[in-house]
PDB file of C-alpha atoms in Angstrom:
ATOM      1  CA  UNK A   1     -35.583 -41.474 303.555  1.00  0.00           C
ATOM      2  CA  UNK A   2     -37.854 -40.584 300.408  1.00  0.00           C
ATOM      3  CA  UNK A   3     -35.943 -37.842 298.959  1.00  0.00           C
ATOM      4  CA  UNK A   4     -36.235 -37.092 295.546  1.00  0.00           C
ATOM      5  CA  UNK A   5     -33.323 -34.939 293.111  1.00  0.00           C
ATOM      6  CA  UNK A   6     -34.696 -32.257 291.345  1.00  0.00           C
ATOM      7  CA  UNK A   7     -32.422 -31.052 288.973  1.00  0.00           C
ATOM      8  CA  UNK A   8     -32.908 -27.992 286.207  1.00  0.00           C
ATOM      9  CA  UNK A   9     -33.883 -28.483 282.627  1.00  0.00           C
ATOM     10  CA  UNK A  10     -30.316 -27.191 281.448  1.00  0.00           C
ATOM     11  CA  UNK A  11     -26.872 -25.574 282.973  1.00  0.00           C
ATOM     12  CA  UNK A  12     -27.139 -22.928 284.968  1.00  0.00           C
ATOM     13  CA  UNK A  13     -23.062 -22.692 284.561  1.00  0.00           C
ATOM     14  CA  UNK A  14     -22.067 -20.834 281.525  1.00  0.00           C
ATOM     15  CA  UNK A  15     -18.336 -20.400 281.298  1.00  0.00           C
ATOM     16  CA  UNK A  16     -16.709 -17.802 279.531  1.00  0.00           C
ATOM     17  CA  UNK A  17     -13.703 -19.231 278.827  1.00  0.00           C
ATOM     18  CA  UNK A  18     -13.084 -22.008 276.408  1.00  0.00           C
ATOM     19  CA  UNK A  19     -11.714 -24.355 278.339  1.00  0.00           C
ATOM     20  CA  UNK A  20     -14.414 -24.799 281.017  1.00  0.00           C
ATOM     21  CA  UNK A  21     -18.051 -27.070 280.441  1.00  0.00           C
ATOM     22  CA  UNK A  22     -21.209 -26.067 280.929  1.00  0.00           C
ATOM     23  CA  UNK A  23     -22.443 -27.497 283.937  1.00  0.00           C
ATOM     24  CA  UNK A  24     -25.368 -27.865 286.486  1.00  0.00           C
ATOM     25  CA  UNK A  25     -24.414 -26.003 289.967  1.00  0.00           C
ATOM     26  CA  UNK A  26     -27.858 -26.023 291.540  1.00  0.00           C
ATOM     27  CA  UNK A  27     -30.108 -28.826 292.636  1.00  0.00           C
ATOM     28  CA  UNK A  28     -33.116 -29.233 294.659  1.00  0.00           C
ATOM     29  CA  UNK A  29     -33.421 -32.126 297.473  1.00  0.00           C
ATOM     30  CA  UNK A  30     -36.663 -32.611 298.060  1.00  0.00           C
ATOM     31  CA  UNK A  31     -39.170 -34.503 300.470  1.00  0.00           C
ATOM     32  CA  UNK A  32     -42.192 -33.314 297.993  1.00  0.00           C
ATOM     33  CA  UNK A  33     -45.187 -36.006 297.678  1.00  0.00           C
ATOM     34  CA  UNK A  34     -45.644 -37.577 294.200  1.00  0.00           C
ATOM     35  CA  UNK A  35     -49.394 -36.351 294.288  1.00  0.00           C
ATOM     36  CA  UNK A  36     -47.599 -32.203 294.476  1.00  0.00           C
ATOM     37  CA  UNK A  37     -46.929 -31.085 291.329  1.00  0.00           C
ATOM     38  CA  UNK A  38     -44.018 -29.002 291.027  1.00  0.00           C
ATOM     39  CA  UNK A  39     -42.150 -27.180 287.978  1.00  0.00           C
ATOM     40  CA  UNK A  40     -38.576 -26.144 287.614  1.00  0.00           C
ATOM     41  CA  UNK A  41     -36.803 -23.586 285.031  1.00  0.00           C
ATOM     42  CA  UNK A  42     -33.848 -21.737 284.830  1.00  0.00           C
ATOM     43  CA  UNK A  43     -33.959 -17.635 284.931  1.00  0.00           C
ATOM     44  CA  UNK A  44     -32.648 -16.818 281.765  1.00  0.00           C
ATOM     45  CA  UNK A  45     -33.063 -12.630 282.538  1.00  0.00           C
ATOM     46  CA  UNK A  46     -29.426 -12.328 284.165  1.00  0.00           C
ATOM     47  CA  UNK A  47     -26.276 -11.574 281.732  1.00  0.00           C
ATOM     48  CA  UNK A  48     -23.917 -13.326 283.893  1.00  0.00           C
ATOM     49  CA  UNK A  49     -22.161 -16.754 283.693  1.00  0.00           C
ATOM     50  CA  UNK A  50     -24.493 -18.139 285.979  1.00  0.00           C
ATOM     51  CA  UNK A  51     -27.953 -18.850 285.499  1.00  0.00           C
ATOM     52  CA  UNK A  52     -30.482 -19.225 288.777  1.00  0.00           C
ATOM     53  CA  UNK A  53     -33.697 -21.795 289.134  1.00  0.00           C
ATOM     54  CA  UNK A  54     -37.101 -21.309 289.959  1.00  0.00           C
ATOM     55  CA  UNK A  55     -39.029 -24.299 291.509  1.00  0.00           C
ATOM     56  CA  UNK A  56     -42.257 -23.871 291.745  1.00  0.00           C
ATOM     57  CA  UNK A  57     -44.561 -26.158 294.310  1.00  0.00           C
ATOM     58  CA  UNK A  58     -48.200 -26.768 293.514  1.00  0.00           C
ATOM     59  CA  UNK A  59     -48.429 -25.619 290.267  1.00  0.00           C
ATOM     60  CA  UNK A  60     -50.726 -26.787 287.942  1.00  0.00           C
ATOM     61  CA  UNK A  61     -49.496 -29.758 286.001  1.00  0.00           C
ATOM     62  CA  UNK A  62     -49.034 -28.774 282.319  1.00  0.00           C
ATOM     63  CA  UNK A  63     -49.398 -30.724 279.608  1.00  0.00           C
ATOM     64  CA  UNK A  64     -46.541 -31.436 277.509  1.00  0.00           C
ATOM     65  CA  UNK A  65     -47.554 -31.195 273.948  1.00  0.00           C
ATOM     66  CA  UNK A  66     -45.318 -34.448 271.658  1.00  0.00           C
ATOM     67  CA  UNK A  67     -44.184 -33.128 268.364  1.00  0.00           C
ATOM     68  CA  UNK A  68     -45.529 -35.788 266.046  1.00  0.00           C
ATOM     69  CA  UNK A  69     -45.505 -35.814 261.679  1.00  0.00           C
ATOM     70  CA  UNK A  70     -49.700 -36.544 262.296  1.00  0.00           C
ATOM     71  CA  UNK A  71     -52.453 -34.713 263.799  1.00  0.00           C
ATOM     72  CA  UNK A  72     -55.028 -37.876 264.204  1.00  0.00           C
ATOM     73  CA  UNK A  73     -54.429 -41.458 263.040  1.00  0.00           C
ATOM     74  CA  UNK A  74     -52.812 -42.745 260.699  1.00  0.00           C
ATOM     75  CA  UNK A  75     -54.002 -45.395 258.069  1.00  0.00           C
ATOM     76  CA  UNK A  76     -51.289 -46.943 257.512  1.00  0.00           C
ATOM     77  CA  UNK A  77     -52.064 -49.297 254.663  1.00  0.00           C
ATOM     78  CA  UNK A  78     -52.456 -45.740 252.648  1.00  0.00           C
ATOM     79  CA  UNK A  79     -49.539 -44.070 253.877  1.00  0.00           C
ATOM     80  CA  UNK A  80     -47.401 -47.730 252.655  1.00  0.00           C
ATOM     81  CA  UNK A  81     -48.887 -47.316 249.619  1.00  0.00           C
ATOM     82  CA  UNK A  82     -48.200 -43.764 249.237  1.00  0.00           C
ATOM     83  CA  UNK A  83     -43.997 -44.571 250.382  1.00  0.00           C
ATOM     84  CA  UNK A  84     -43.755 -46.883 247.989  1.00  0.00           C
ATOM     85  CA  UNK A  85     -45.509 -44.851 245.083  1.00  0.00           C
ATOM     86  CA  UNK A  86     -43.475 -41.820 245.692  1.00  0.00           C
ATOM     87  CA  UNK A  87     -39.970 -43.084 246.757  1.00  0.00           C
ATOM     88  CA  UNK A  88     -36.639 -43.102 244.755  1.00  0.00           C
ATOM     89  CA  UNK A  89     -34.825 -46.599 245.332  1.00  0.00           C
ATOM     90  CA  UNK A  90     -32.123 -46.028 242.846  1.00  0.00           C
ATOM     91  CA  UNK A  91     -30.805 -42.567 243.207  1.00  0.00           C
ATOM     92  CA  UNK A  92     -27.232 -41.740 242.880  1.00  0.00           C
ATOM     93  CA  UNK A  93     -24.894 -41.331 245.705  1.00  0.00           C
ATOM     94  CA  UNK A  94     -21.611 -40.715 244.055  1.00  0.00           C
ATOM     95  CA  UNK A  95     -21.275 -36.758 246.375  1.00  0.00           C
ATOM     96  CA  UNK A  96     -21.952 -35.531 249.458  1.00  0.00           C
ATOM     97  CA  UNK A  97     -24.307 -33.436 247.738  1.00  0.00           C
ATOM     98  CA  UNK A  98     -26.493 -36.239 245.866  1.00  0.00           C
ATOM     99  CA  UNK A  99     -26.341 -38.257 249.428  1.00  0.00           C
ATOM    100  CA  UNK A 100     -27.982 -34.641 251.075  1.00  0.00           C
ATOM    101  CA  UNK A 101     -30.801 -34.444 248.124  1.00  0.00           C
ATOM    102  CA  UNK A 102     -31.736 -38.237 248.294  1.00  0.00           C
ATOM    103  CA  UNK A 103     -31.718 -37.531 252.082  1.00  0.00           C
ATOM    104  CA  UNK A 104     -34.113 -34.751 251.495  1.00  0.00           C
ATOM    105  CA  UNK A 105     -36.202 -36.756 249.085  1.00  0.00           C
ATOM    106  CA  UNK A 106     -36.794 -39.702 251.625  1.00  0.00           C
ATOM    107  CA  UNK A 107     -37.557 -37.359 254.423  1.00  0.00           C
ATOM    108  CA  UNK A 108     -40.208 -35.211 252.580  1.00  0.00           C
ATOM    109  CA  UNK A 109     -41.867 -38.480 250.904  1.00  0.00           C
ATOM    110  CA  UNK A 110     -42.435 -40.034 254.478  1.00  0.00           C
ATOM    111  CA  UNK A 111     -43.474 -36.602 255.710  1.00  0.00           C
ATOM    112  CA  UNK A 112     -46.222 -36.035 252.950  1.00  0.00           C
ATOM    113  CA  UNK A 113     -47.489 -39.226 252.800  1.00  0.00           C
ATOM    114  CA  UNK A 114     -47.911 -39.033 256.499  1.00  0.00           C
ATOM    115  CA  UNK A 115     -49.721 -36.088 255.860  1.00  0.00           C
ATOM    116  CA  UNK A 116     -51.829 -37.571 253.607  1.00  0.00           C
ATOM    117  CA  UNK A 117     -52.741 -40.774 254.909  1.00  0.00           C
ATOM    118  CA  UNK A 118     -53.415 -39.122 258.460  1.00  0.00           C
ATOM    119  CA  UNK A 119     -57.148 -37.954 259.332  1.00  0.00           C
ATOM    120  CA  UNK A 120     -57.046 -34.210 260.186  1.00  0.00           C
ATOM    121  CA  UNK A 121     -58.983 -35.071 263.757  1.00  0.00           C
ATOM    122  CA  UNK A 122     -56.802 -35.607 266.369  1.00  0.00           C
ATOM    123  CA  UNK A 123     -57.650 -38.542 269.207  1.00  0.00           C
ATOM    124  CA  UNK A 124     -59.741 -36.706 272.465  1.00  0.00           C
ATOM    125  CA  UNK A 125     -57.520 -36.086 275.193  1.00  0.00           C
ATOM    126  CA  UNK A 126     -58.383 -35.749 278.923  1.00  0.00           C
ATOM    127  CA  UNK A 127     -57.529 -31.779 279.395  1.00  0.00           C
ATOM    128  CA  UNK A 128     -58.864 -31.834 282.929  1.00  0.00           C
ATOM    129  CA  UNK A 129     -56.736 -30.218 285.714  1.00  0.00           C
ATOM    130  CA  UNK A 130     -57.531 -31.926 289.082  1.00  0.00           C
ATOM    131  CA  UNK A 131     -57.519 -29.070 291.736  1.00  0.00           C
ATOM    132  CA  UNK A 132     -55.227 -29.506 294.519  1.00  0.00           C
ATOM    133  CA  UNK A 133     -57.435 -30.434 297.618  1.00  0.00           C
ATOM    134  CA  UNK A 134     -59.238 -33.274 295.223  1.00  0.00           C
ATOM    135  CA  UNK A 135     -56.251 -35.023 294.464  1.00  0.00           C
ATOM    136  CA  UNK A 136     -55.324 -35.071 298.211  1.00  0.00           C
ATOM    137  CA  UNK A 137     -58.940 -36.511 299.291  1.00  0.00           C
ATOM    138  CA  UNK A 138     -58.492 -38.872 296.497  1.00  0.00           C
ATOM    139  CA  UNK A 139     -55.208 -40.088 297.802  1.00  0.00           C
ATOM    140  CA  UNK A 140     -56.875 -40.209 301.046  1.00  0.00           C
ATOM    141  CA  UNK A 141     -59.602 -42.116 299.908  1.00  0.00           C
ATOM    142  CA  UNK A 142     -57.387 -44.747 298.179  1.00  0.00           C
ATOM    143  CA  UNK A 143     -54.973 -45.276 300.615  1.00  0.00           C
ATOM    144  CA  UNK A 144     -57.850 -45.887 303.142  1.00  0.00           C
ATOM    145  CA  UNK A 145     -59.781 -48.474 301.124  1.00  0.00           C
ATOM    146  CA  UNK A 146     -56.222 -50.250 300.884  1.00  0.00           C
ATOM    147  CA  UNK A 147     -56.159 -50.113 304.232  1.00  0.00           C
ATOM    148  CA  UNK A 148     -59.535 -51.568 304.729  1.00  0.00           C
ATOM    149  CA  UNK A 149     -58.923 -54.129 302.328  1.00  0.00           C
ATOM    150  CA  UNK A 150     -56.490 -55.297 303.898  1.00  0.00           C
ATOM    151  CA  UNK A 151     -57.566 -55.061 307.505  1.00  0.00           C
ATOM    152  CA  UNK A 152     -61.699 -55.596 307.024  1.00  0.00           C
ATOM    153  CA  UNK A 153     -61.835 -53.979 310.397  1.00  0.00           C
ATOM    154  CA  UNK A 154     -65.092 -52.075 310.425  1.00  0.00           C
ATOM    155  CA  UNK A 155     -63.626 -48.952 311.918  1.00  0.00           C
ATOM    156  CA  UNK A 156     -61.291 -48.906 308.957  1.00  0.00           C
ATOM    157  CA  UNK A 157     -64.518 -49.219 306.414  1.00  0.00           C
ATOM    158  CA  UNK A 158     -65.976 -46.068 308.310  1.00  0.00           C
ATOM    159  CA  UNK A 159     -62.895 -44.136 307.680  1.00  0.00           C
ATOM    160  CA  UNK A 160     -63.176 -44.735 303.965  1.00  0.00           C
ATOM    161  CA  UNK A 161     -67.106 -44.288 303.564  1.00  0.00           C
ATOM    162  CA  UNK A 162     -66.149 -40.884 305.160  1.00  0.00           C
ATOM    163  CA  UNK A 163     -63.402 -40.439 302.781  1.00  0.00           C
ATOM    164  CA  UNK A 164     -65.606 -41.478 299.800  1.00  0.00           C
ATOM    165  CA  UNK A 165     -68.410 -38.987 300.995  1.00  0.00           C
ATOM    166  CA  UNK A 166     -66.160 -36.128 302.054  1.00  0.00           C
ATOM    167  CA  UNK A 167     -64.639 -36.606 298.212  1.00  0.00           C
ATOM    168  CA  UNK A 168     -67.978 -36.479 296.312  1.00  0.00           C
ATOM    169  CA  UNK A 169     -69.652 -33.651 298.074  1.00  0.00           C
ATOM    170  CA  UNK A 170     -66.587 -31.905 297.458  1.00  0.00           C
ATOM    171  CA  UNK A 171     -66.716 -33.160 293.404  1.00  0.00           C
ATOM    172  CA  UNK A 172     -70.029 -31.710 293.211  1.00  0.00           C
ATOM    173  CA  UNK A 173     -69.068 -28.569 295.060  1.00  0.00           C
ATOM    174  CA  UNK A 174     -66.815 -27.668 291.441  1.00  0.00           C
TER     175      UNK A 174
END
């Protein structure tokens, strides 16, 4: 059947009273392509117990940024050397308290000397957006050299030279 679930980000059932969960009331079922990008969120504007969703359909894809200790690469021969140089192997851990500082300690040695043994230029990253209609003619184009491939029928391989042409001129039309 090909349906996909698309469910929100977080509840859109806030209870007031104690004794009830929060809880997702609203899904999408869907028959959207993988190639279709499409976003969902919750509408946080209403001061209700119940929060709506949004899905959006052919938006552009956006790029989800990972929270990471570097900015670039790391050496990591340095940033050993650094961990060992810097860290506290022997520290006391009699109280809650000393447990919380040596937890402290170890977290903000491995955070410098990640800093420090990090380059400050981060890898290049692809930050092209595709628009809609190429991705379709590319999908096109694919799935008609598979089927060519797998055919060799010489009607198929004019279908995909057309396919391959049609997606160009429109590449250069950008």
């Amino acid at each position: 059947m090909n349906n996909s679930v698309i469910s929100p980000p977080s509840p859109t059932y806030w209870p007031s009273h104690c004794n009830r969960l929060l809880d997702i009331l609203d899904i999408f079922v869907s028959k959207i392509p993988n190639h279709i990008h499409s976003t969902i969120s919750n509408l946080n504007d209403l001061s209700s117990d119940y929060t709506p969703i949004y899905l959006e359909v052919g938006a552009w894809a956006t790029k989800q940024i990972k929270p990471s200790l570097t900015s670039g690469r790391v050496n990591w021969p340095k940033f050993r050397k650094l961990v060992s140089v810097n860290i506290n192997l022997k520290p006391s851990l009699k109280t809650t308290s000393e447990i919380d500082s040596a937890i402290l300690s170890l977290t903000c040695t491995i955070q410098n000397s990640a800093s420090a043994a990090s380059s400050n230029h981060p890898p290049p990253r692809n930050n092209t957006n595709i628009p809609a209609h190429i991705m379709l003619l590319l999908a096109d184009k694919r799935r008609a050299r598979t089927q060519w491939h797998r055919s060799k029928y010489p009607s198929d391989k004019a279908t995909f030279n057309y396919l391959k042409n049609k997606l160009n001129k429109a590449i250069l039309k950008l």
